[in-house]
């Protein structure tokens, strides 16, 4: 198959990035992955990707990676949730990638953002969050990861709305899951040593799920389809899956010996209140606040209808199909 363009992928060694690289190669693109020298790049190289070492936080290290590149998929971000990492990698890295895209006349940049950028605290159950919904007004209270994903997203939106010097597509995936990542994350509750899974709420909250293969497929479609240029899209499955269904179908498979406890939301909210009081007395930021809790446990529904309407693209993977795929991948050597 002849190559239809050269794509640079940042964050290509990560959970989502690896899937994007595979999908791009399968679609006929020539792929170069920007990776740090400490990363395990052997599987990517074996799949046919070119490896170029560098760091999005160090702009001078990006020059070689951008040579002879047509398109860029920017999926790199700090995943440790530190303030320094958010500043350097998530925000600073995005600024550096934008500058290099401009100076190298990149034909299109796909930016992987997150649905965590939206204002979600206290949203009514009847609320639908789409691409025109308000963004988070109190990012510093949402945690470092969400704060810097929002700041990087706003940087991208400025270029889409004002600069327009680089054709950009901004993708905001929901709760990404799949083989190779934690299936019981903070949105669901607290994992106590893999022995006890404390679920926030009674399991009725709908989850904005999106399977990792669908994120990769949507990325390829937005790269291929020029209707996507200078657009922002949520990527979420239209299938309604609540916490209890997700836990019973998927989490119990992964944690078959763990005890799962559902804690009413009001009790967790009271606990967060106590943590805030203690934090104020000790002059230390608590790990959980009422605002952060309310934001993560929103009753709002996230919509991905714009992507379906403009590009005629829809997620292909239901929860049941995802579980089948994950079982197959887990069984592979």
PDB file of C-alpha atoms in Angstrom, residues 153-318:
ATOM      1  CA  UNK A 153      -7.143  23.126  25.030  1.00  0.00           C
ATOM      2  CA  UNK A 154      -7.720  26.887  25.350  1.00  0.00           C
ATOM      3  CA  UNK A 155      -4.405  27.486  23.593  1.00  0.00           C
ATOM      4  CA  UNK A 156      -5.592  25.256  20.746  1.00  0.00           C
ATOM      5  CA  UNK A 157      -8.981  27.015  20.612  1.00  0.00           C
ATOM      6  CA  UNK A 158      -7.245  30.389  20.289  1.00  0.00           C
ATOM      7  CA  UNK A 159      -5.397  29.137  17.225  1.00  0.00           C
ATOM      8  CA  UNK A 160      -8.605  27.690  15.769  1.00  0.00           C
ATOM      9  CA  UNK A 161     -10.608  30.873  16.362  1.00  0.00           C
ATOM     10  CA  UNK A 162      -8.004  33.603  15.905  1.00  0.00           C
ATOM     11  CA  UNK A 163      -4.667  32.591  14.417  1.00  0.00           C
ATOM     12  CA  UNK A 164      -5.856  30.019  11.864  1.00  0.00           C
ATOM     13  CA  UNK A 165      -2.247  29.635  10.727  1.00  0.00           C
ATOM     14  CA  UNK A 166      -2.291  25.869  11.288  1.00  0.00           C
ATOM     15  CA  UNK A 167      -5.302  23.703  10.316  1.00  0.00           C
ATOM     16  CA  UNK A 168      -6.307  22.052  13.600  1.00  0.00           C
ATOM     17  CA  UNK A 169      -8.765  19.454  14.834  1.00  0.00           C
ATOM     18  CA  UNK A 170      -9.365  19.271  18.592  1.00  0.00           C
ATOM     19  CA  UNK A 171     -10.663  15.939  19.904  1.00  0.00           C
ATOM     20  CA  UNK A 172     -12.129  15.640  23.399  1.00  0.00           C
ATOM     21  CA  UNK A 173     -12.476  11.961  24.329  1.00  0.00           C
ATOM     22  CA  UNK A 174     -14.611  10.864  27.242  1.00  0.00           C
ATOM     23  CA  UNK A 175     -13.550   8.138  29.673  1.00  0.00           C
ATOM     24  CA  UNK A 176     -11.103   6.052  27.618  1.00  0.00           C
ATOM     25  CA  UNK A 177     -10.835   2.384  28.488  1.00  0.00           C
ATOM     26  CA  UNK A 178      -9.294  -0.761  27.037  1.00  0.00           C
ATOM     27  CA  UNK A 179      -6.662  -3.427  27.614  1.00  0.00           C
ATOM     28  CA  UNK A 180      -3.521  -1.886  29.071  1.00  0.00           C
ATOM     29  CA  UNK A 181      -5.080   0.753  31.278  1.00  0.00           C
ATOM     30  CA  UNK A 182      -6.759   0.799  34.684  1.00  0.00           C
ATOM     31  CA  UNK A 183     -10.423  -0.182  34.379  1.00  0.00           C
ATOM     32  CA  UNK A 184     -11.264   1.156  37.858  1.00  0.00           C
ATOM     33  CA  UNK A 185     -10.153   4.773  37.876  1.00  0.00           C
ATOM     34  CA  UNK A 186     -10.893   7.774  40.132  1.00  0.00           C
ATOM     35  CA  UNK A 187     -14.179   8.522  38.359  1.00  0.00           C
ATOM     36  CA  UNK A 188     -15.527   5.236  39.672  1.00  0.00           C
ATOM     37  CA  UNK A 189     -14.099   5.391  43.166  1.00  0.00           C
ATOM     38  CA  UNK A 190     -11.135   4.421  45.330  1.00  0.00           C
ATOM     39  CA  UNK A 191      -9.073   1.251  44.957  1.00  0.00           C
ATOM     40  CA  UNK A 192      -7.769   0.049  48.321  1.00  0.00           C
ATOM     41  CA  UNK A 193      -4.909  -2.315  47.552  1.00  0.00           C
ATOM     42  CA  UNK A 194      -6.901  -4.238  44.933  1.00  0.00           C
ATOM     43  CA  UNK A 195      -8.773  -5.800  47.866  1.00  0.00           C
ATOM     44  CA  UNK A 196     -11.589  -3.298  48.287  1.00  0.00           C
ATOM     45  CA  UNK A 197     -13.107  -1.162  45.543  1.00  0.00           C
ATOM     46  CA  UNK A 198     -15.077   1.690  47.085  1.00  0.00           C
ATOM     47  CA  UNK A 199     -17.491   2.957  44.426  1.00  0.00           C
ATOM     48  CA  UNK A 200     -18.704   6.545  44.708  1.00  0.00           C
ATOM     49  CA  UNK A 201     -22.504   6.522  44.558  1.00  0.00           C
ATOM     50  CA  UNK A 202     -24.964   3.687  44.107  1.00  0.00           C
ATOM     51  CA  UNK A 203     -24.020   2.970  40.509  1.00  0.00           C
ATOM     52  CA  UNK A 204     -26.646   4.980  38.647  1.00  0.00           C
ATOM     53  CA  UNK A 205     -24.272   7.585  37.173  1.00  0.00           C
ATOM     54  CA  UNK A 206     -23.866   7.295  33.379  1.00  0.00           C
ATOM     55  CA  UNK A 207     -20.280   7.043  32.187  1.00  0.00           C
ATOM     56  CA  UNK A 208     -19.032   8.900  29.071  1.00  0.00           C
ATOM     57  CA  UNK A 209     -17.205   5.809  27.823  1.00  0.00           C
ATOM     58  CA  UNK A 210     -15.143   5.523  24.661  1.00  0.00           C
ATOM     59  CA  UNK A 211     -13.105   2.465  23.754  1.00  0.00           C
ATOM     60  CA  UNK A 212      -9.466   3.185  22.914  1.00  0.00           C
ATOM     61  CA  UNK A 213      -9.753   1.672  19.403  1.00  0.00           C
ATOM     62  CA  UNK A 214     -12.549   4.120  18.643  1.00  0.00           C
ATOM     63  CA  UNK A 215     -10.393   7.070  19.730  1.00  0.00           C
ATOM     64  CA  UNK A 216      -7.725   5.892  17.295  1.00  0.00           C
ATOM     65  CA  UNK A 217     -10.274   5.379  14.524  1.00  0.00           C
ATOM     66  CA  UNK A 218     -11.761   8.857  15.049  1.00  0.00           C
ATOM     67  CA  UNK A 219      -8.260  10.342  14.909  1.00  0.00           C
ATOM     68  CA  UNK A 220      -7.600   8.710  11.540  1.00  0.00           C
ATOM     69  CA  UNK A 221     -10.977   9.861  10.204  1.00  0.00           C
ATOM     70  CA  UNK A 222     -10.301  13.468  11.269  1.00  0.00           C
ATOM     71  CA  UNK A 223      -6.891  13.318   9.622  1.00  0.00           C
ATOM     72  CA  UNK A 224      -8.398  11.978   6.400  1.00  0.00           C
ATOM     73  CA  UNK A 225     -11.504  14.166   6.242  1.00  0.00           C
ATOM     74  CA  UNK A 226     -10.923  17.886   5.666  1.00  0.00           C
ATOM     75  CA  UNK A 227     -14.424  18.692   6.884  1.00  0.00           C
ATOM     76  CA  UNK A 228     -12.881  18.279  10.337  1.00  0.00           C
ATOM     77  CA  UNK A 229     -10.450  21.182   9.918  1.00  0.00           C
ATOM     78  CA  UNK A 230     -10.763  23.866  12.613  1.00  0.00           C
ATOM     79  CA  UNK A 231     -13.449  21.879  14.409  1.00  0.00           C
ATOM     80  CA  UNK A 232     -13.693  20.531  17.947  1.00  0.00           C
ATOM     81  CA  UNK A 233     -15.323  17.159  18.571  1.00  0.00           C
ATOM     82  CA  UNK A 234     -16.308  15.163  21.624  1.00  0.00           C
ATOM     83  CA  UNK A 235     -15.646  11.435  21.262  1.00  0.00           C
ATOM     84  CA  UNK A 236     -18.085   9.449  23.403  1.00  0.00           C
ATOM     85  CA  UNK A 237     -20.193   6.382  22.794  1.00  0.00           C
ATOM     86  CA  UNK A 238     -23.914   6.965  22.431  1.00  0.00           C
ATOM     87  CA  UNK A 239     -24.550   3.718  24.332  1.00  0.00           C
ATOM     88  CA  UNK A 240     -25.725   4.487  27.876  1.00  0.00           C
ATOM     89  CA  UNK A 241     -23.716   2.563  30.455  1.00  0.00           C
ATOM     90  CA  UNK A 242     -24.050   3.306  34.157  1.00  0.00           C
ATOM     91  CA  UNK A 243     -21.437   2.594  36.801  1.00  0.00           C
ATOM     92  CA  UNK A 244     -23.125  -0.554  38.091  1.00  0.00           C
ATOM     93  CA  UNK A 245     -23.346  -2.088  34.615  1.00  0.00           C
ATOM     94  CA  UNK A 246     -19.720  -1.247  33.858  1.00  0.00           C
ATOM     95  CA  UNK A 247     -18.569  -2.683  37.163  1.00  0.00           C
ATOM     96  CA  UNK A 248     -20.618  -5.866  36.889  1.00  0.00           C
ATOM     97  CA  UNK A 249     -19.560  -6.548  33.297  1.00  0.00           C
ATOM     98  CA  UNK A 250     -15.929  -5.424  33.287  1.00  0.00           C
ATOM     99  CA  UNK A 251     -14.471  -4.468  36.659  1.00  0.00           C
ATOM    100  CA  UNK A 252     -15.511  -7.708  38.376  1.00  0.00           C
ATOM    101  CA  UNK A 253     -13.599  -9.639  35.704  1.00  0.00           C
ATOM    102  CA  UNK A 254     -10.411  -7.730  36.455  1.00  0.00           C
ATOM    103  CA  UNK A 255     -10.844  -7.731  40.241  1.00  0.00           C
ATOM    104  CA  UNK A 256     -12.554 -11.078  40.717  1.00  0.00           C
ATOM    105  CA  UNK A 257     -11.433 -11.447  44.334  1.00  0.00           C
ATOM    106  CA  UNK A 258     -11.978  -7.837  45.433  1.00  0.00           C
ATOM    107  CA  UNK A 259     -14.862  -6.716  47.592  1.00  0.00           C
ATOM    108  CA  UNK A 260     -16.890  -4.009  45.889  1.00  0.00           C
ATOM    109  CA  UNK A 261     -18.720  -1.503  48.075  1.00  0.00           C
ATOM    110  CA  UNK A 262     -21.113   1.189  46.850  1.00  0.00           C
ATOM    111  CA  UNK A 263     -20.928   4.288  49.063  1.00  0.00           C
ATOM    112  CA  UNK A 264     -23.816   6.777  48.809  1.00  0.00           C
ATOM    113  CA  UNK A 265     -22.683  10.052  47.254  1.00  0.00           C
ATOM    114  CA  UNK A 266     -23.833  12.117  50.242  1.00  0.00           C
ATOM    115  CA  UNK A 267     -21.412  10.253  52.533  1.00  0.00           C
ATOM    116  CA  UNK A 268     -18.481  10.879  50.189  1.00  0.00           C
ATOM    117  CA  UNK A 269     -19.519  14.537  49.918  1.00  0.00           C
ATOM    118  CA  UNK A 270     -19.495  14.822  53.723  1.00  0.00           C
ATOM    119  CA  UNK A 271     -16.075  13.185  53.785  1.00  0.00           C
ATOM    120  CA  UNK A 272     -14.763  15.735  51.288  1.00  0.00           C
ATOM    121  CA  UNK A 273     -16.158  18.499  53.502  1.00  0.00           C
ATOM    122  CA  UNK A 274     -14.216  17.142  56.483  1.00  0.00           C
ATOM    123  CA  UNK A 275     -11.040  16.905  54.377  1.00  0.00           C
ATOM    124  CA  UNK A 276     -11.428  20.549  53.367  1.00  0.00           C
ATOM    125  CA  UNK A 277     -11.767  21.624  56.999  1.00  0.00           C
ATOM    126  CA  UNK A 278      -8.708  19.617  58.021  1.00  0.00           C
ATOM    127  CA  UNK A 279      -6.779  20.962  55.044  1.00  0.00           C
ATOM    128  CA  UNK A 280      -7.644  24.536  56.019  1.00  0.00           C
ATOM    129  CA  UNK A 281      -6.448  23.935  59.586  1.00  0.00           C
ATOM    130  CA  UNK A 282      -3.207  22.341  58.423  1.00  0.00           C
ATOM    131  CA  UNK A 283      -2.811  24.773  55.537  1.00  0.00           C
ATOM    132  CA  UNK A 284      -2.525  21.886  53.095  1.00  0.00           C
ATOM    133  CA  UNK A 285      -4.604  21.196  50.013  1.00  0.00           C
ATOM    134  CA  UNK A 286      -6.819  18.118  50.524  1.00  0.00           C
ATOM    135  CA  UNK A 287      -6.640  15.345  47.910  1.00  0.00           C
ATOM    136  CA  UNK A 288     -10.416  15.567  47.498  1.00  0.00           C
ATOM    137  CA  UNK A 289     -12.705  18.604  47.637  1.00  0.00           C
ATOM    138  CA  UNK A 290     -16.451  18.971  47.230  1.00  0.00           C
ATOM    139  CA  UNK A 291     -15.984  20.802  43.941  1.00  0.00           C
ATOM    140  CA  UNK A 292     -13.630  18.194  42.507  1.00  0.00           C
ATOM    141  CA  UNK A 293     -15.982  15.434  43.622  1.00  0.00           C
ATOM    142  CA  UNK A 294     -19.009  17.140  42.081  1.00  0.00           C
ATOM    143  CA  UNK A 295     -17.137  17.660  38.821  1.00  0.00           C
ATOM    144  CA  UNK A 296     -16.105  14.025  38.502  1.00  0.00           C
ATOM    145  CA  UNK A 297     -19.513  12.649  39.482  1.00  0.00           C
ATOM    146  CA  UNK A 298     -21.590  14.741  37.119  1.00  0.00           C
ATOM    147  CA  UNK A 299     -25.084  13.658  36.166  1.00  0.00           C
ATOM    148  CA  UNK A 300     -24.792  15.401  32.785  1.00  0.00           C
ATOM    149  CA  UNK A 301     -24.747  13.479  29.510  1.00  0.00           C
ATOM    150  CA  UNK A 302     -21.842  14.039  27.108  1.00  0.00           C
ATOM    151  CA  UNK A 303     -22.761  14.180  23.442  1.00  0.00           C
ATOM    152  CA  UNK A 304     -20.658  13.051  20.498  1.00  0.00           C
ATOM    153  CA  UNK A 305     -23.353  13.819  17.941  1.00  0.00           C
ATOM    154  CA  UNK A 306     -21.374  16.569  16.194  1.00  0.00           C
ATOM    155  CA  UNK A 307     -18.778  14.058  15.005  1.00  0.00           C
ATOM    156  CA  UNK A 308     -21.543  11.833  13.675  1.00  0.00           C
ATOM    157  CA  UNK A 309     -23.330  14.719  11.998  1.00  0.00           C
ATOM    158  CA  UNK A 310     -20.377  16.401  10.281  1.00  0.00           C
ATOM    159  CA  UNK A 311     -18.155  13.427   9.486  1.00  0.00           C
ATOM    160  CA  UNK A 312     -20.680  10.566   9.506  1.00  0.00           C
ATOM    161  CA  UNK A 313     -18.433   8.791  12.013  1.00  0.00           C
ATOM    162  CA  UNK A 314     -19.677   6.811  15.024  1.00  0.00           C
ATOM    163  CA  UNK A 315     -17.970   4.657  17.636  1.00  0.00           C
ATOM    164  CA  UNK A 316     -18.054   0.998  16.643  1.00  0.00           C
ATOM    165  CA  UNK A 317     -17.362  -0.645  19.996  1.00  0.00           C
ATOM    166  CA  UNK A 318     -20.091  -1.355  22.542  1.00  0.00           C
TER     167      UNK A 318
END
